[in-house]
CSV table of C-alpha atoms and ligand atoms in Angstrom, one decimal:
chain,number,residue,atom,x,y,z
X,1,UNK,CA,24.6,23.2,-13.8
X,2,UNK,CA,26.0,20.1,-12.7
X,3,UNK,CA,24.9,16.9,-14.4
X,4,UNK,CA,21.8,15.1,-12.7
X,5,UNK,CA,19.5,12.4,-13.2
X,6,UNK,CA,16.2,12.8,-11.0
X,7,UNK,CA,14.7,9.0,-10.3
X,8,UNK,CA,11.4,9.6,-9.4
X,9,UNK,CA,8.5,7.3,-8.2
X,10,UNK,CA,5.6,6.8,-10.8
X,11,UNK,CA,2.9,5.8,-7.7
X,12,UNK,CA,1.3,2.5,-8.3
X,13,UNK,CA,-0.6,3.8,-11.5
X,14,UNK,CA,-3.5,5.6,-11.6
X,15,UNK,CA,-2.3,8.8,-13.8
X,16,UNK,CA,-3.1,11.2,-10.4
X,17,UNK,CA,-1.2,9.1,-8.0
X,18,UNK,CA,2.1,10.7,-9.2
X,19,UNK,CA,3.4,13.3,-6.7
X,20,UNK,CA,3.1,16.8,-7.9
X,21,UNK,CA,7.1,17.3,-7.3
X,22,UNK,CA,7.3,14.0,-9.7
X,23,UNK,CA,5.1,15.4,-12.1
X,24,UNK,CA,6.9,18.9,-12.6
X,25,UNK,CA,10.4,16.7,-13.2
X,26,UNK,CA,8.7,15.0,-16.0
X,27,UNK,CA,6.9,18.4,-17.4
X,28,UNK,CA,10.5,19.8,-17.5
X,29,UNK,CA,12.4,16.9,-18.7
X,30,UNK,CA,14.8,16.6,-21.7
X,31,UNK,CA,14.9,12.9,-21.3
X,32,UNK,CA,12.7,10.3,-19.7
X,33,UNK,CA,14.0,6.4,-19.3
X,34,UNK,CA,10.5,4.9,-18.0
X,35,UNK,CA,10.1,1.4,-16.9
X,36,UNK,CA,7.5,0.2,-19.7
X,37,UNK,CA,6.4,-2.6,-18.1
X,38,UNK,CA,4.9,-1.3,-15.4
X,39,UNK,CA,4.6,2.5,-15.6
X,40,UNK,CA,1.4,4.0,-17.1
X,41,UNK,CA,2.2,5.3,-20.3
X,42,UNK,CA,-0.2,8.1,-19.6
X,43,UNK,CA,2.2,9.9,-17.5
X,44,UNK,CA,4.4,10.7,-20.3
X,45,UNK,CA,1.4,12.9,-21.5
X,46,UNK,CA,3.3,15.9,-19.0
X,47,UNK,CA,6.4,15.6,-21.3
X,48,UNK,CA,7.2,18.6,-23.4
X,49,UNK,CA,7.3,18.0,-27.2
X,50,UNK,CA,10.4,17.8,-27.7
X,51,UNK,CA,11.4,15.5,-24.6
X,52,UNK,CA,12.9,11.8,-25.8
X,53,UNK,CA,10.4,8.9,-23.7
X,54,UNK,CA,12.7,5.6,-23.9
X,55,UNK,CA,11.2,2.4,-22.9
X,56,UNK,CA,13.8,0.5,-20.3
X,57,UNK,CA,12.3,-2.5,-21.1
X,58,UNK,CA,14.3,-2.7,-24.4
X,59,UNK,CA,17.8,-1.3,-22.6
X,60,UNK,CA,20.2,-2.9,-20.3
X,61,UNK,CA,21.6,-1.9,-18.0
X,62,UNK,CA,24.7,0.0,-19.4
X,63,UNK,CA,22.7,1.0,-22.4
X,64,UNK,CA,20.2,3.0,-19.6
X,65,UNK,CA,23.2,4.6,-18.0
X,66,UNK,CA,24.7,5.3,-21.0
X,67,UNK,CA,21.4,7.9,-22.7
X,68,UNK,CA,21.1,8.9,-19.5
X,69,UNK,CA,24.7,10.5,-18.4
X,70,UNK,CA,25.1,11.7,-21.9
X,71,UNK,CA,22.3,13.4,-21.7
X,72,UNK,CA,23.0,14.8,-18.5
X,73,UNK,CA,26.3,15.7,-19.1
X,74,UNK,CA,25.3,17.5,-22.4
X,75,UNK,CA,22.9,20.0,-19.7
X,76,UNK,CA,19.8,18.2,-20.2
X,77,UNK,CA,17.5,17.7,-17.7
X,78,UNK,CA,16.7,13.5,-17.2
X,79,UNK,CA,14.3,11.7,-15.4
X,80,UNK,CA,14.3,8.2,-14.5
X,81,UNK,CA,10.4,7.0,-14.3
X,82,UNK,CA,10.1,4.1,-11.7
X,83,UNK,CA,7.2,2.4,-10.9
X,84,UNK,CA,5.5,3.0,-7.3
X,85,UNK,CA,8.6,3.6,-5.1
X,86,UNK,CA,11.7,3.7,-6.4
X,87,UNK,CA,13.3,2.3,-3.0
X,88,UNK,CA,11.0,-0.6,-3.6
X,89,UNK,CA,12.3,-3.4,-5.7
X,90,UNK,CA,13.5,-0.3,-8.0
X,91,UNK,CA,17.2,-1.7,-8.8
X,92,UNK,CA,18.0,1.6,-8.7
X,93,UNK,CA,21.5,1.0,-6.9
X,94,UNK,CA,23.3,0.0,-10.0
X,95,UNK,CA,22.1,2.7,-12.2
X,96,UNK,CA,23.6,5.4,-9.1
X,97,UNK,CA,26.5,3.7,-9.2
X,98,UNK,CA,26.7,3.5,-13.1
X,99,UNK,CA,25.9,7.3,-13.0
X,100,UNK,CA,28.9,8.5,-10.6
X,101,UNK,CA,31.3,6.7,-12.1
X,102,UNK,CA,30.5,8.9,-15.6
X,103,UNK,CA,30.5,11.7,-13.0
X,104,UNK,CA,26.3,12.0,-13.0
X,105,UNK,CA,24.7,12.7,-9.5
X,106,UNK,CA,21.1,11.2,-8.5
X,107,UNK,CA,18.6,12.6,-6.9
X,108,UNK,CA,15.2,10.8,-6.1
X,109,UNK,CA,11.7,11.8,-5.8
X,110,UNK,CA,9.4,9.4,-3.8
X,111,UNK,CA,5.6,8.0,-4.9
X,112,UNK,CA,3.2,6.0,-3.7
X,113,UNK,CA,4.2,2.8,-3.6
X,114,UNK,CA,1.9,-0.5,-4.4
X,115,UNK,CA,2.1,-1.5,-0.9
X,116,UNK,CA,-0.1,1.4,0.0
X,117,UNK,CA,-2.2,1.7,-3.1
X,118,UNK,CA,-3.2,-1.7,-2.2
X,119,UNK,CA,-3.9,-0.9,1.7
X,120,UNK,CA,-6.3,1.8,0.0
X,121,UNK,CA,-8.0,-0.5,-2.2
X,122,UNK,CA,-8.4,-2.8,0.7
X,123,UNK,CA,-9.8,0.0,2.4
X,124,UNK,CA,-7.8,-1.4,5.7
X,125,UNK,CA,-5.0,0.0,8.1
X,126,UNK,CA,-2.0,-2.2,7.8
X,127,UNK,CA,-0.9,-1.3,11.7
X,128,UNK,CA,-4.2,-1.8,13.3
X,129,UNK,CA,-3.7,-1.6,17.1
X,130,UNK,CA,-3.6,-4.5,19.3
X,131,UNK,CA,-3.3,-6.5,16.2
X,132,UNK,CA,0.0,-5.7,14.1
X,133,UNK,CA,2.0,-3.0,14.4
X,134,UNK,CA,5.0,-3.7,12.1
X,135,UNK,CA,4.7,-4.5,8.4
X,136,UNK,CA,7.1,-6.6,6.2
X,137,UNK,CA,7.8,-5.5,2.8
X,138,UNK,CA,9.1,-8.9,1.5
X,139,UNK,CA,9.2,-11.1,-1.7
X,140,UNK,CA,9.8,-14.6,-2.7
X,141,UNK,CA,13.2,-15.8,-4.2
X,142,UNK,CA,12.9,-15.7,-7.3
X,143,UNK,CA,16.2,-14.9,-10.4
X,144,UNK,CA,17.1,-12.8,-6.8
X,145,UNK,CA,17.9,-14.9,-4.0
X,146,UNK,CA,16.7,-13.7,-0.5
X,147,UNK,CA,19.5,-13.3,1.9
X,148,UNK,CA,19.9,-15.9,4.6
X,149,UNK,CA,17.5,-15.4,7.8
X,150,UNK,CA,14.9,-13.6,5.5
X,151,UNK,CA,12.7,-16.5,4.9
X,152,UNK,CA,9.2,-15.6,4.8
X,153,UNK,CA,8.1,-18.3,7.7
X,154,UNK,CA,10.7,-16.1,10.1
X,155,UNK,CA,8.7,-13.5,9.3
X,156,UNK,CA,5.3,-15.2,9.9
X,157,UNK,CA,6.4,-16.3,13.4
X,158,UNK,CA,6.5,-12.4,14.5
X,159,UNK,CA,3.1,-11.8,14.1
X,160,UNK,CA,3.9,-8.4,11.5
X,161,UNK,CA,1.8,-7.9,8.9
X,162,UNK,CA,3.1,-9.1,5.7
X,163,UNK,CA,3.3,-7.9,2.2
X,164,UNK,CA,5.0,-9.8,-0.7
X,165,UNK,CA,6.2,-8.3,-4.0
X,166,UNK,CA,6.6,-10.3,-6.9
X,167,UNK,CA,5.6,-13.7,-5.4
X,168,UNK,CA,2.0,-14.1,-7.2
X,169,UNK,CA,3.5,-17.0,-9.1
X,170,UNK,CA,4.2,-19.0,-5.9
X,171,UNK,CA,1.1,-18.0,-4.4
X,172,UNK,CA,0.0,-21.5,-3.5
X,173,UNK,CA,4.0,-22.7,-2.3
X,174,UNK,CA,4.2,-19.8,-0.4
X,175,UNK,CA,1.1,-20.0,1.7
X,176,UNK,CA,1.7,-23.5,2.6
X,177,UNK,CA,5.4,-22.7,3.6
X,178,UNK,CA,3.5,-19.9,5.8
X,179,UNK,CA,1.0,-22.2,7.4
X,180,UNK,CA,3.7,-25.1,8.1
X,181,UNK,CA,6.8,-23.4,8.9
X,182,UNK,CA,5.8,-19.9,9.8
X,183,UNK,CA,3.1,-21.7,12.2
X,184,UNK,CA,0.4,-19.2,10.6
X,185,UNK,CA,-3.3,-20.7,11.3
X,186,UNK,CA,-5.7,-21.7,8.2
X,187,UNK,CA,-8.0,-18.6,9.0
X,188,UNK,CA,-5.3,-16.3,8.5
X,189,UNK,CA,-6.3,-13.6,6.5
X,190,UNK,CA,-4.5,-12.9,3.4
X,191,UNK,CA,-5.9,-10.9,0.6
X,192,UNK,CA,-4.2,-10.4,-3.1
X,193,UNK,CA,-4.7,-6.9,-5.0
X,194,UNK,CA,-3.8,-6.9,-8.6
X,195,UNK,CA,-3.0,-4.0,-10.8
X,196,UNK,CA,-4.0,-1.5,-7.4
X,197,UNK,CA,-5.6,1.4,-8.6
X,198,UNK,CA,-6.0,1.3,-12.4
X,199,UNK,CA,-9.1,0.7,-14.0
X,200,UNK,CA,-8.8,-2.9,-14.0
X,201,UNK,CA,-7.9,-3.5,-10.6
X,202,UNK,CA,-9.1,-6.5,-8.6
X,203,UNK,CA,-9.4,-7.8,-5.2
X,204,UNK,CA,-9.0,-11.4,-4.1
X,205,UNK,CA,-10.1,-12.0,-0.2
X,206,UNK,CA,-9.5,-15.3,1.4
X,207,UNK,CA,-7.9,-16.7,4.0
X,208,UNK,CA,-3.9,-18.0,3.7
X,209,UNK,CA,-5.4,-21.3,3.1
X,210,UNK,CA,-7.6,-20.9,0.3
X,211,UNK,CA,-6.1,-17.4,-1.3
X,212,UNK,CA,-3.9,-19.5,-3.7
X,213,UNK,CA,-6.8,-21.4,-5.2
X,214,UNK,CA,-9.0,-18.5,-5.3
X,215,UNK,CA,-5.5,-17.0,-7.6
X,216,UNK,CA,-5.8,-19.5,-9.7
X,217,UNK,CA,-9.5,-19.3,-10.6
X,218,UNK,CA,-9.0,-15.6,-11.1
X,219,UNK,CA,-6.0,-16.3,-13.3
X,220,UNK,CA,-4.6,-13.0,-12.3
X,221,UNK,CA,-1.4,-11.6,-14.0
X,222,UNK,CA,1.5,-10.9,-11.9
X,223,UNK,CA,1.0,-7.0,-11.2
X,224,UNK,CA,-0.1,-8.0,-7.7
X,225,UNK,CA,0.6,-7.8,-4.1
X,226,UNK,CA,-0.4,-10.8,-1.6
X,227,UNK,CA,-0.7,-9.7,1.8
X,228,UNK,CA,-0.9,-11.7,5.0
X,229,UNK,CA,-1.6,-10.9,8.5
X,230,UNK,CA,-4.8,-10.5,11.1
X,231,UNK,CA,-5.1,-6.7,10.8
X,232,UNK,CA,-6.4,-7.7,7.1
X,233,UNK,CA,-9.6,-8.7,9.7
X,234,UNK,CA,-11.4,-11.7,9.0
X,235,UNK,CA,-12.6,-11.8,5.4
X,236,UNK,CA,-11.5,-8.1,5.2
X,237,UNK,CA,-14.1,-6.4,7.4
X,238,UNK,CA,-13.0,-5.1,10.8
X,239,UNK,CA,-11.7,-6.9,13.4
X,240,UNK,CA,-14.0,-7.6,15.9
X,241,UNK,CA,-11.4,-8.6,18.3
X,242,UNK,CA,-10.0,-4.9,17.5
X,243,UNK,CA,-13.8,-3.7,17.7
X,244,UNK,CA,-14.4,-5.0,21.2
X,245,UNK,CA,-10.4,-3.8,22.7
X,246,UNK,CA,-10.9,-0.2,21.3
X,247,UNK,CA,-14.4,0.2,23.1
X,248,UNK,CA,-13.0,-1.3,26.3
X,249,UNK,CA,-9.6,0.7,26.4
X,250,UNK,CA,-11.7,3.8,25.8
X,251,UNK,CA,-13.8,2.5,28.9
X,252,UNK,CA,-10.4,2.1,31.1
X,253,UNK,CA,-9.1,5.2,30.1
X,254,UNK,CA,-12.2,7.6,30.7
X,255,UNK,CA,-13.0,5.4,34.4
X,256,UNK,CA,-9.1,6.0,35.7
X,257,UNK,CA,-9.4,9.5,34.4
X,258,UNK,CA,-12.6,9.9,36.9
X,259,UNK,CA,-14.4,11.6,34.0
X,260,UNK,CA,-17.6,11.9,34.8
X,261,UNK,CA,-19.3,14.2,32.1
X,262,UNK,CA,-21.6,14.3,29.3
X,263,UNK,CA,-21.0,12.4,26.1
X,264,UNK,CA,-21.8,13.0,22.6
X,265,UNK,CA,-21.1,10.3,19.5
X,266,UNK,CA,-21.2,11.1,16.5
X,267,UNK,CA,-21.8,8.8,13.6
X,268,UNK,CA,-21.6,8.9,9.9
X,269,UNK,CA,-22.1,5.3,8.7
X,270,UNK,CA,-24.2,2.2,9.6
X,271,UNK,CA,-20.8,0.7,10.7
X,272,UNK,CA,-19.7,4.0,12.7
X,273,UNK,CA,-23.5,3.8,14.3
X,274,UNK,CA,-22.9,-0.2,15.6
X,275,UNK,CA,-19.6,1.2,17.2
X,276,UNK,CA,-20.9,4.1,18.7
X,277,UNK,CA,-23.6,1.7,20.5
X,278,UNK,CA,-21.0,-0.2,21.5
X,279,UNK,CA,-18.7,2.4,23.1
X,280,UNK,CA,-22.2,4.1,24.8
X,281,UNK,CA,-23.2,1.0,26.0
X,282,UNK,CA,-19.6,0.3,27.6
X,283,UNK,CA,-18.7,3.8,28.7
X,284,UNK,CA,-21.7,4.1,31.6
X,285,UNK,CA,-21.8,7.6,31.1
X,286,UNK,CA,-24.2,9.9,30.2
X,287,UNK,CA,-24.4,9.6,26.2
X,288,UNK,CA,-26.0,11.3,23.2
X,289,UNK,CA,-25.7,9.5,19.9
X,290,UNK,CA,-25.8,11.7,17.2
X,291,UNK,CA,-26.1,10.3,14.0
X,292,UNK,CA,-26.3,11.0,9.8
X,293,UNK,CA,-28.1,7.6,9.9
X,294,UNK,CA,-32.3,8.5,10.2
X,295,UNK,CA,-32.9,5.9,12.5
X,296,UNK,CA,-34.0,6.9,15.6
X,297,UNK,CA,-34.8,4.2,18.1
X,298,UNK,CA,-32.9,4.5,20.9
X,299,UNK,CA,-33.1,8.3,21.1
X,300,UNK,CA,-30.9,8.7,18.4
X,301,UNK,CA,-30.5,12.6,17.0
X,302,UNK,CA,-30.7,12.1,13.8
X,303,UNK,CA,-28.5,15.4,11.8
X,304,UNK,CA,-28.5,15.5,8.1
X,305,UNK,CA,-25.3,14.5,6.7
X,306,UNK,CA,-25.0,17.8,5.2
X,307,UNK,CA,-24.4,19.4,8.4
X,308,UNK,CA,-21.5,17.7,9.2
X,309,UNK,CA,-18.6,19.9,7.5
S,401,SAH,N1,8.7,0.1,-6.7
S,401,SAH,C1,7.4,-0.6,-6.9
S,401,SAH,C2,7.6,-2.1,-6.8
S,401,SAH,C3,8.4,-2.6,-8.1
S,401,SAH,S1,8.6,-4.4,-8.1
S,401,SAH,C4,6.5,-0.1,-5.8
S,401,SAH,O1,6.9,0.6,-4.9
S,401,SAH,O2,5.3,-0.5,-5.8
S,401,SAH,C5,7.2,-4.8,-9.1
S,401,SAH,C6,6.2,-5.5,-8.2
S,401,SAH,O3,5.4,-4.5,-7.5
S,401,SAH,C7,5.1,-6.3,-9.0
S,401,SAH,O4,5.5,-7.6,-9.2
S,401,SAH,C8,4.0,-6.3,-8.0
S,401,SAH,O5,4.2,-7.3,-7.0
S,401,SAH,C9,4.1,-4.9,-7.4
S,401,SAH,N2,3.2,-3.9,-8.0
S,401,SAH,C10,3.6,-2.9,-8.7
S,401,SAH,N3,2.6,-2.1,-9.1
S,401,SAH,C11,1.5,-2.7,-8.6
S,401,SAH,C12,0.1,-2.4,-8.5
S,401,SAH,N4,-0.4,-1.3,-9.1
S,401,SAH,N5,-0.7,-3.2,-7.9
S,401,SAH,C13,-0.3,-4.3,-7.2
S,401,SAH,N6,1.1,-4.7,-7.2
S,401,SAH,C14,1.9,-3.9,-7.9
């Protein structure tokens, strides 16, 4: 069997948000090298008995490499544990390299990485149409230097969402570098998620110019993601600039199609209800709204929720 060290992505977390391919590495595993800083311990639980868990935190670098290409060289199976992503801030470059000069191939599973895990906690689409469609995954110089022409304000001016790793102690710095150089207005939204799905997650909502201050009241450790950008909606709800363009595409569309048939809506929320009103009342077809929602002015059907499957 030739000698191999499987990296694999943790997910953000939460003990499920491993990927099931991820999980039967470390159920088989000799050797595990986790990242103890950030990895949940609870996902060495999988490990066999017998299977050696060490800690990163307490290894450099050649010390890592070292465990792990003797173990793989001696036939046992290894895993490196990496937080979220290991393609995201996972320094995982060195340790390939490291492992092929002993003569050790790498493989690597993917997870869930924070940048999504946050999205989710958000409840929000990071590409929301007609307001971004690109998303940089950035961070803030920090023992790292960013390479020239990636300065955050660049990326402002392009209108992408933004998301920022390891920058929660520059919070305040780098939200006025946004505002003054990267020309971002004050009602920008920008929202903060710590610690994204484990138990003691939290949510900060603001704006790029009070998100900092908001930080600092929380006094939230760095396990966080800041995220900038208009599809983040005002205050986090919905766009309503996105609300009003979706019902009037949908308008355009149907009108220079020439359809001229019956519609039925169907809604499940209070939320889905307002924009099935809207896309009724902008459509000037024939429309039934069908809704879960037992209110039934407007001729609403009312359906139980049950009977939606
Ligand atoms: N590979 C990881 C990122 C490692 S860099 C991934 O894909 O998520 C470490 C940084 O990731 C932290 O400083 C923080 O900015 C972010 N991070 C990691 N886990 C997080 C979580 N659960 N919630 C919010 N941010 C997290």
């Amino acid at each position: 069997m030739k000698a191999l060290v499987e990296f694999v992505g943790a997910g953000p977390g939460a003990e499920d948000l491993i990927t099931v391919r991820g999980l039967s590495a470390l159920e088989q595993a000799d050797l595990v090298v986790y990242a103890g800083s950030l990895v949940n311990p609870a996902h060495l639980k999988a490990c066999k008995a017998d299977c050696t868990c060490l800690d990163s935190a307490s290894m450099n670098l050649g010390e890592q490499i070292e465990a792990m290409s003797d173990a793989a060289l001696a036939g046992k199976r290894v895993v490196r544990l990496h937080t979220g992503d290991p393609a995201m801030y996972g320094a995982i470059n060195e340790q390939i390299r490291g492992l092929a000069q002993k003569g050790v191939a790498a493989s690597i599973i993917p997870g869930v990485s924070s940048v999504f895990a946050a999205a989710a906690a958000l409840g929000c689409e990071l590409t929301s149409p007609d307001v971004s469609q690109s998303v940089v995954l950035t961070r803030t110089p920090g023992r790292t230097p960013m390479p020239q022409g990636e300065d955050a304000a660049a990326f402002a001016r392009t209108g992408a969402m933004l998301v920022f790793f390891l920058s929660t102690g520059k919070v305040g710095e780098l939200m006025r570098h946004l505002m003054e150089q990267g020309g971002l207005a004050e009602d920008t939204p920008a929202a903060i998620v710590y610690r994204a799905s484990w138990p003691d997650e939290r949510i900060l909502r603001g704006t790029v110019d009070d998100i900092a201050r908001q930080a600092e009241e929380a006094g939230l450790g760095r396990q966080a993601l800041v995220i900038v950008g208009r599809a983040l909606g005002a205050n986090g709800t919905a766009s309503r600039l996105y609300d009003a363009d979706f019902s009037h595409g949908y308008r355009n569309r149907l009108v220079s199609e020439d359809f001229d048939g019956r519609c039925a809506l169907y809604a499940f929320t209070d939320k889905g209800l307002t924009r099935a009103r809207d896309i009724a009342a902008g459509l000037g077809l024939p429309t039934v709204l069908h809704s879960t929602r037992p209110s039934n002015a407007e001729g609403i059907v009312h359906i139980p929720a049950q009977d939606f499957d």
